[in-house]
Amino acid sequence: MIIEQFNDEALAHYSYAIISEGQMAIVDPSRNPMPYYKFAEENNAKIVAVFETHPHADFISSHLQIHEETAATIFVSKLVGADYDHKSFDEGDTLQLGKVTFSALNTPGHSPDSITVVAKEANETALFTGDTLFIGNVGRPDLRENVGNMKAKRIDLARQMYNTMQTKFNELPDDALVYPAHGAGSLCGKNMSSDSSSTLGNERMGNWAFKEQTEEEFVDEILKDQPFIPSYFGFDVDINKAGALNVQKAKYNVPVFLNVDEVEEGLTIVDTRGGDDFKQSHLPGSINIMATSPKQKFETWLGAIIQPEEDYYLAVPSVEDIDFLLERVAKIGYEKQLKAVITLAKNLEGSTEFLAVDDFKENPSEYTIVDIRNASEVAEGKFFESAITIPLNELRDRTNEIPTDKPIVVHCAGGYRSAAGSSIVDKKLSGVKVFDLSDAVNEFK
């Protein structure tokens, strides 16, 4: 069998295509199916199946669009209660695709409806483990308390994950290839390896979740120090359970404003330009979530800062950037509440002062310092002992905790998040200067 891995770096998301004898299956596809269509075309293959390992929280899947455009069958656990046309795929179910036999293992833990898709051809075994088994870790169990067809408390899912790791992979060979849905940088787990694949034997030796331990020890470890949950995660689970609108139709349903006079007052404007361009001039009241590189976590922070039902505008530097940025917005289903895309002229009326870093170094006590890193990052050590700590995803609701008697300096770990954080504080607090420490934070570590 031919296995191709697709990597969306911004979301640390892996999806897969498997081809045998001119037939192709896709596992956990991204929102835009075009890369899979191109791969099928290059290999003269027909797409006949789409496997969903669970309803994803961090991105929107194109399973329904692929089904509508190729007539491929969607296979998903009956426990999902999927609203779209599909075929149940649970333990005991199989699918023959060319020389490859696909089967399912019900592997709850990250979600109650998770499956691992097992692909076998002769002596070769590949495991598409979704968000159950990652390289070096396992999926977090705290995302399904409030959403999904099957809701489950985190401690119950942690116990289910313990049982999964103790029992579900025992009959599989050490040389089975492990292909997860996420890698390092994803918020669907913690402490994942940067490796994009592994073998089951390597994971049995090196992954803490396979080690001999009590259920209590396992539960304590998996629940400890999990990262924050972005606002959009539950929203995406529900969309994926229902099936998303065709991404091309969704993107081109969004209006474009070439005249900023059409912008409705009171709505948030998300400015996607680089931090320096934003500081020099921007529309008043804008938030700067940078999207100048495919690797930047724009999708994550858009979905963490803007609420799922909140109307907003997207400001882009040029019409040439519209398609690329709408693609990124659509990855998390946030085109639905996007009022319009605004193309920005130069010399806008809003501006932000650049921080005099040397003065800040010499007189840090003359500034109020706000650390917007996540709680787990702060626990590892503060850069400034006097800093007020408010995670970026909570900042819009907690700016009233920041004193305004001194100029404010906002910092994160590397400079990306502080562009958004400083713009949020500047928007919410009037009458005080707000500075972004940006990547100069590296001089203070």
GROMACS .gro file of C-alpha atoms in nm, residues 38-361:
model
  324
   38LYS     CA    1  -0.441   1.622  -0.648
   39PHE     CA    2  -0.273   1.317  -0.493
   40ALA     CA    3  -0.546   1.090  -0.629
   41GLU     CA    4  -0.506   1.246  -0.973
   42GLU     CA    5  -0.126   1.203  -0.967
   43ASN     CA    6  -0.166   0.836  -0.878
   44ASN     CA    7  -0.460   0.767  -1.110
   45ALA     CA    8  -0.664   0.657  -0.808
   46LYS     CA    9  -1.032   0.673  -0.723
   47ILE     CA   10  -1.129   0.805  -0.378
   48VAL     CA   11  -1.371   0.549  -0.234
   49ALA     CA   12  -1.352   0.592   0.145
   50VAL     CA   13  -1.306   0.857   0.414
   51PHE     CA   14  -1.230   0.750   0.772
   52GLU     CA   15  -1.299   0.985   1.062
   53THR     CA   16  -1.130   0.871   1.383
   54HIS     CA   17  -1.357   1.103   1.590
   55PRO     CA   18  -1.527   1.445   1.563
   56HIS     CA   19  -1.226   1.675   1.575
   57ALA     CA   20  -1.217   1.976   1.806
   58ASP     CA   21  -0.931   2.178   1.657
   59PHE     CA   22  -1.015   2.180   1.287
   60ILE     CA   23  -1.302   2.131   1.045
   61SER     CA   24  -1.294   1.815   0.835
   62SER     CA   25  -1.390   1.792   0.469
   63HIS     CA   26  -1.539   1.442   0.498
   64LEU     CA   27  -1.885   1.555   0.387
   65GLN     CA   28  -1.756   1.758   0.093
   66ILE     CA   29  -1.543   1.464  -0.024
   67HIS     CA   30  -1.848   1.237  -0.003
   68GLU     CA   31  -2.058   1.484  -0.203
   69GLU     CA   32  -1.793   1.536  -0.471
   70THR     CA   33  -1.658   1.181  -0.510
   71ALA     CA   34  -1.937   0.957  -0.374
   72ALA     CA   35  -1.681   0.811  -0.130
   73THR     CA   36  -1.832   0.640   0.174
   74ILE     CA   37  -1.765   0.801   0.512
   75PHE     CA   38  -1.674   0.553   0.785
   76VAL     CA   39  -1.709   0.663   1.147
   77SER     CA   40  -1.799   0.504   1.481
   78LYS     CA   41  -2.170   0.462   1.545
   79LEU     CA   42  -2.104   0.630   1.881
   80VAL     CA   43  -2.052   0.965   1.709
   81GLY     CA   44  -2.421   0.982   1.617
   82ALA     CA   45  -2.316   1.153   1.293
   83ASP     CA   46  -2.585   1.356   1.118
   84TYR     CA   47  -2.437   1.306   0.769
   85ASP     CA   48  -2.466   1.003   0.540
   86HIS     CA   49  -2.214   0.747   0.667
   87LYS     CA   50  -2.143   0.384   0.744
   88SER     CA   51  -2.067   0.271   1.100
   89PHE     CA   52  -1.712   0.150   1.155
   90ASP     CA   53  -1.642  -0.011   1.490
   91GLU     CA   54  -1.471  -0.324   1.620
   92GLY     CA   55  -1.567  -0.619   1.401
   93ASP     CA   56  -1.623  -0.403   1.093
   94THR     CA   57  -1.385  -0.430   0.796
   95LEU     CA   58  -1.336  -0.276   0.454
   96GLN     CA   59  -1.137  -0.426   0.168
   97LEU     CA   60  -0.962  -0.168  -0.049
   98GLY     CA   61  -0.747  -0.329  -0.315
   99LYS     CA   62  -0.505  -0.552  -0.124
  100VAL     CA   63  -0.552  -0.360   0.201
  101THR     CA   64  -0.790  -0.470   0.474
  102PHE     CA   65  -0.912  -0.191   0.701
  103SER     CA   66  -1.055  -0.267   1.044
  104ALA     CA   67  -1.147  -0.065   1.351
  105LEU     CA   68  -1.049  -0.062   1.715
  106ASN     CA   69  -1.273   0.135   1.951
  107THR     CA   70  -1.013   0.333   2.146
  108PRO     CA   71  -1.194   0.576   2.379
  109GLY     CA   72  -1.001   0.814   2.599
  110HIS     CA   73  -0.954   1.136   2.405
  111SER     CA   74  -1.323   1.113   2.322
  112PRO     CA   75  -1.578   0.841   2.395
  113ASP     CA   76  -1.627   0.780   2.022
  114SER     CA   77  -1.264   0.754   1.910
  115ILE     CA   78  -1.149   0.473   1.682
  116THR     CA   79  -0.810   0.362   1.558
  117VAL     CA   80  -0.812   0.257   1.193
  118VAL     CA   81  -0.597  -0.049   1.128
  119ALA     CA   82  -0.471  -0.108   0.772
  120LYS     CA   83  -0.310  -0.443   0.686
  121GLU     CA   84  -0.152  -0.574   0.368
  122ALA     CA   85   0.046  -0.899   0.389
  123ASN     CA   86   0.298  -0.847   0.672
  124GLU     CA   87   0.260  -0.468   0.680
  125THR     CA   88   0.041  -0.302   0.943
  126ALA     CA   89  -0.036   0.070   0.975
  127LEU     CA   90  -0.231   0.227   1.261
  128PHE     CA   91  -0.411   0.557   1.209
  129THR     CA   92  -0.457   0.645   1.572
  130GLY     CA   93  -0.634   0.982   1.548
  131ASP     CA   94  -0.604   1.167   1.880
  132THR     CA   95  -0.576   0.849   2.088
  133LEU     CA   96  -0.209   0.758   2.054
  134PHE     CA   97   0.039   1.032   1.970
  135ILE     CA   98   0.413   0.995   1.933
  136GLY     CA   99   0.540   1.009   2.290
  137ASN     CA  100   0.202   1.072   2.451
  138VAL     CA  101  -0.175   1.025   2.427
  139GLY     CA  102  -0.467   1.256   2.358
  140ARG     CA  103  -0.610   1.479   2.628
  141PRO     CA  104  -0.934   1.358   2.792
  142ASP     CA  105  -1.088   1.693   2.886
  143LEU     CA  106  -1.253   1.817   2.565
  144ARG     CA  107  -1.588   1.638   2.567
  145GLU     CA  108  -1.755   1.745   2.890
  146ASN     CA  109  -1.987   1.994   2.720
  147VAL     CA  110  -2.013   1.894   2.353
  148GLY     CA  111  -2.068   1.600   2.123
  149ASN     CA  112  -2.329   1.329   2.093
  150MET     CA  113  -2.162   1.145   2.381
  151LYS     CA  114  -2.055   1.380   2.659
  152ALA     CA  115  -1.806   1.244   2.911
  153LYS     CA  116  -1.631   1.384   3.216
  154ARG     CA  117  -1.254   1.411   3.193
  155ILE     CA  118  -1.187   1.166   3.475
  156ASP     CA  119  -1.410   0.904   3.311
  157LEU     CA  120  -1.232   0.950   2.977
  158ALA     CA  121  -0.893   0.935   3.151
  159ARG     CA  122  -0.993   0.596   3.291
  160GLN     CA  123  -1.112   0.485   2.949
  161MET     CA  124  -0.777   0.591   2.803
  162TYR     CA  125  -0.600   0.380   3.066
  163ASN     CA  126  -0.802   0.078   2.957
  164THR     CA  127  -0.733   0.157   2.590
  165MET     CA  128  -0.358   0.171   2.646
  166GLN     CA  129  -0.363  -0.144   2.860
  167THR     CA  130  -0.570  -0.360   2.626
  168LYS     CA  131  -0.643  -0.233   2.277
  169PHE     CA  132  -0.301  -0.257   2.110
  170ASN     CA  133  -0.179  -0.579   2.272
  171GLU     CA  134  -0.237  -0.807   1.974
  172LEU     CA  135  -0.065  -0.579   1.724
  173PRO     CA  136   0.299  -0.629   1.618
  174ASP     CA  137   0.591  -0.411   1.726
  175ASP     CA  138   0.664  -0.316   1.364
  176ALA     CA  139   0.314  -0.171   1.313
  177LEU     CA  140   0.353   0.188   1.193
  178VAL     CA  141   0.185   0.453   1.408
  179TYR     CA  142   0.037   0.751   1.224
  180PRO     CA  143  -0.131   1.005   1.461
  181ALA     CA  144  -0.359   1.295   1.371
  182HIS     CA  145  -0.137   1.548   1.549
  183GLY     CA  146   0.221   1.628   1.640
  184ALA     CA  147   0.408   1.871   1.863
  185GLY     CA  148   0.233   2.206   1.889
  186SER     CA  149  -0.123   2.074   1.886
  187LEU     CA  150  -0.353   2.159   2.177
  188CYS     CA  151  -0.515   1.814   2.153
  189GLY     CA  152  -0.245   1.678   2.381
  190LYS     CA  153   0.071   1.770   2.569
  191ASN     CA  154   0.444   1.699   2.539
  192MET     CA  155   0.417   1.533   2.199
  193SER     CA  156   0.723   1.439   1.999
  194SER     CA  157   0.820   1.636   1.690
  195ASP     CA  158   0.838   1.303   1.504
  196SER     CA  159   0.553   1.258   1.257
  197SER     CA  160   0.531   0.878   1.289
  198SER     CA  161   0.671   0.588   1.490
  199THR     CA  162   0.634   0.216   1.539
  200LEU     CA  163   0.423   0.049   1.803
  201GLY     CA  164   0.739  -0.113   1.941
  202ASN     CA  165   0.905   0.225   1.990
  203GLU     CA  166   0.596   0.360   2.162
  204ARG     CA  167   0.578   0.059   2.390
  205MET     CA  168   0.934   0.134   2.499
  206GLY     CA  169   0.927   0.514   2.513
  207ASN     CA  170   0.570   0.637   2.559
  208TRP     CA  171   0.482   0.685   2.927
  209ALA     CA  172   0.123   0.573   2.866
  210PHE     CA  173   0.235   0.216   2.785
  211LYS     CA  174   0.440   0.180   3.103
  212GLU     CA  175   0.318  -0.043   3.387
  213GLN     CA  176   0.127   0.174   3.631
  214THR     CA  177  -0.195   0.184   3.829
  215GLU     CA  178  -0.507   0.344   3.694
  216GLU     CA  179  -0.477   0.615   3.959
  217GLU     CA  180  -0.119   0.696   3.856
  218PHE     CA  181  -0.222   0.710   3.491
  219VAL     CA  182  -0.521   0.936   3.557
  220ASP     CA  183  -0.313   1.175   3.767
  221GLU     CA  184  -0.049   1.205   3.494
  222ILE     CA  185  -0.283   1.250   3.199
  223LEU     CA  186  -0.491   1.518   3.373
  224LYS     CA  187  -0.187   1.712   3.493
  225ASP     CA  188  -0.076   2.033   3.315
  226GLN     CA  189  -0.300   2.003   3.012
  227PRO     CA  190  -0.297   2.320   2.797
  228PHE     CA  191  -0.589   2.560   2.781
  229ILE     CA  192  -0.897   2.481   2.571
  230PRO     CA  193  -0.960   2.741   2.298
  231SER     CA  194  -1.313   2.878   2.271
  232TYR     CA  195  -1.373   2.722   1.932
  233PHE     CA  196  -1.306   2.356   2.022
  234GLY     CA  197  -1.662   2.262   2.118
  235PHE     CA  198  -1.793   2.459   1.821
  236ASP     CA  199  -1.582   2.251   1.583
  237VAL     CA  200  -1.688   1.921   1.739
  238ASP     CA  201  -2.051   2.008   1.666
  239ILE     CA  202  -1.976   2.117   1.308
  240ASN     CA  203  -1.784   1.797   1.240
  241LYS     CA  204  -2.067   1.587   1.378
  242ALA     CA  205  -2.308   1.755   1.137
  243GLY     CA  206  -2.068   1.788   0.841
  244ALA     CA  207  -1.931   2.120   0.715
  245LEU     CA  208  -2.034   2.325   0.414
  246ASN     CA  209  -1.824   2.292   0.098
  247VAL     CA  210  -1.518   2.506   0.172
  248GLN     CA  211  -1.510   2.679  -0.166
  249LYS     CA  212  -1.874   2.786  -0.129
  250ALA     CA  213  -1.811   2.895   0.230
  251LYS     CA  214  -1.509   3.109   0.143
  252TYR     CA  215  -1.666   3.288  -0.149
  253ASN     CA  216  -1.980   3.364   0.044
  254VAL     CA  217  -1.782   3.617   0.251
  255PRO     CA  218  -1.813   3.980   0.128
  256VAL     CA  219  -1.507   4.193   0.053
  257PHE     CA  220  -1.501   4.561   0.152
  258LEU     CA  221  -1.260   4.786  -0.036
  259ASN     CA  222  -1.398   5.086   0.151
  260VAL     CA  223  -1.349   5.090   0.529
  261ASP     CA  224  -1.645   5.330   0.563
  262GLU     CA  225  -1.872   5.026   0.525
  263VAL     CA  226  -1.741   4.871   0.848
  264GLU     CA  227  -2.002   4.845   1.123
  265GLU     CA  228  -1.899   5.020   1.445
  266GLY     CA  229  -1.854   4.811   1.757
  267LEU     CA  230  -1.743   4.488   1.589
  268THR     CA  231  -1.392   4.353   1.638
  269ILE     CA  232  -1.148   4.386   1.348
  270VAL     CA  233  -0.880   4.116   1.330
  271ASP     CA  234  -0.578   4.265   1.153
  272THR     CA  235  -0.360   3.989   1.005
  273ARG     CA  236  -0.054   4.196   0.912
  274GLY     CA  237   0.288   4.181   1.075
  275GLY     CA  238   0.334   4.356   1.408
  276ASP     CA  239   0.546   4.644   1.277
  277ASP     CA  240   0.298   4.727   1.001
  278PHE     CA  241   0.014   4.715   1.251
  279LYS     CA  242   0.188   4.946   1.496
  280GLN     CA  243   0.261   5.203   1.226
  281SER     CA  244  -0.105   5.235   1.127
  282HIS     CA  245  -0.428   5.040   1.169
  283LEU     CA  246  -0.800   5.080   1.200
  284PRO     CA  247  -0.888   5.197   1.553
  285GLY     CA  248  -0.997   4.915   1.782
  286SER     CA  249  -0.825   4.643   1.582
  287ILE     CA  250  -0.668   4.328   1.727
  288ASN     CA  251  -0.344   4.215   1.566
  289ILE     CA  252  -0.339   3.836   1.513
  290MET     CA  253  -0.053   3.793   1.270
  291ALA     CA  254  -0.089   3.558   0.971
  292THR     CA  255   0.222   3.639   0.770
  293SER     CA  256   0.362   3.285   0.775
  294PRO     CA  257   0.192   2.945   0.725
  295LYS     CA  258   0.361   2.820   1.044
  296GLN     CA  259   0.216   3.089   1.271
  297LYS     CA  260  -0.064   2.970   1.499
  298PHE     CA  261  -0.315   3.213   1.348
  299GLU     CA  262  -0.602   2.964   1.346
  300THR     CA  263  -0.553   2.867   1.711
  301TRP     CA  264  -0.542   3.225   1.837
  302LEU     CA  265  -0.826   3.345   1.618
  303GLY     CA  266  -1.039   3.069   1.772
  304ALA     CA  267  -0.909   3.140   2.123
  305ILE     CA  268  -0.964   3.518   2.117
  306ILE     CA  269  -1.280   3.550   1.904
  307GLN     CA  270  -1.581   3.361   2.035
  308PRO     CA  271  -1.756   3.109   1.806
  309GLU     CA  272  -2.074   3.315   1.765
  310GLU     CA  273  -1.903   3.655   1.764
  311ASP     CA  274  -1.925   3.865   1.447
  312TYR     CA  275  -1.594   4.014   1.335
  313TYR     CA  276  -1.406   4.159   1.038
  314LEU     CA  277  -1.081   4.035   0.889
  315ALA     CA  278  -0.833   4.302   0.776
  316VAL     CA  279  -0.578   4.198   0.513
  317PRO     CA  280  -0.296   4.392   0.345
  318SER     CA  281  -0.403   4.323  -0.016
  319VAL     CA  282  -0.666   4.155  -0.229
  320GLU     CA  283  -0.393   3.906  -0.318
  321ASP     CA  284  -0.405   3.777   0.042
  322ILE     CA  285  -0.780   3.719   0.062
  323ASP     CA  286  -0.798   3.361  -0.062
  324PHE     CA  287  -0.507   3.238   0.152
  325LEU     CA  288  -0.644   3.400   0.467
  326LEU     CA  289  -1.002   3.288   0.411
  327GLU     CA  290  -0.860   2.938   0.376
  328ARG     CA  291  -0.706   2.970   0.721
  329VAL     CA  292  -1.024   3.112   0.875
  330ALA     CA  293  -1.228   2.828   0.723
  331LYS     CA  294  -1.000   2.564   0.875
  332ILE     CA  295  -1.172   2.626   1.209
  333GLY     CA  296  -1.517   2.712   1.072
  334TYR     CA  297  -1.485   3.082   1.149
  335GLU     CA  298  -1.601   3.199   0.808
  336LYS     CA  299  -1.958   3.164   0.940
  337GLN     CA  300  -1.952   3.476   1.156
  338LEU     CA  301  -1.706   3.672   0.941
  339LYS     CA  302  -1.893   3.987   0.836
  340ALA     CA  303  -1.647   4.085   0.562
  341VAL     CA  304  -1.283   4.095   0.459
  342ILE     CA  305  -1.138   4.447   0.458
  343THR     CA  306  -0.845   4.541   0.238
  344LEU     CA  307  -0.630   4.801   0.409
  345ALA     CA  308  -0.480   5.115   0.262
  346LYS     CA  309  -0.164   5.265   0.410
  347ASN     CA  310  -0.156   5.553   0.658
  348LEU     CA  311  -0.459   5.453   0.860
  349GLU     CA  312  -0.548   5.676   1.153
  350GLY     CA  313  -0.465   5.436   1.436
  351SER     CA  314  -0.106   5.379   1.548
  352THR     CA  315   0.087   5.233   1.840
  353GLU     CA  316   0.418   5.351   1.981
  354PHE     CA  317   0.719   5.121   1.962
  355LEU     CA  318   0.877   5.036   2.297
  356ALA     CA  319   1.214   5.195   2.381
  357VAL     CA  320   1.369   4.865   2.490
  358ASP     CA  321   1.681   5.025   2.640
  359ASP     CA  322   1.472   5.246   2.867
  360PHE     CA  323   1.263   4.946   2.968
  361LYS     CA  324   1.579   4.751   3.054
   0.00000   0.00000   0.00000
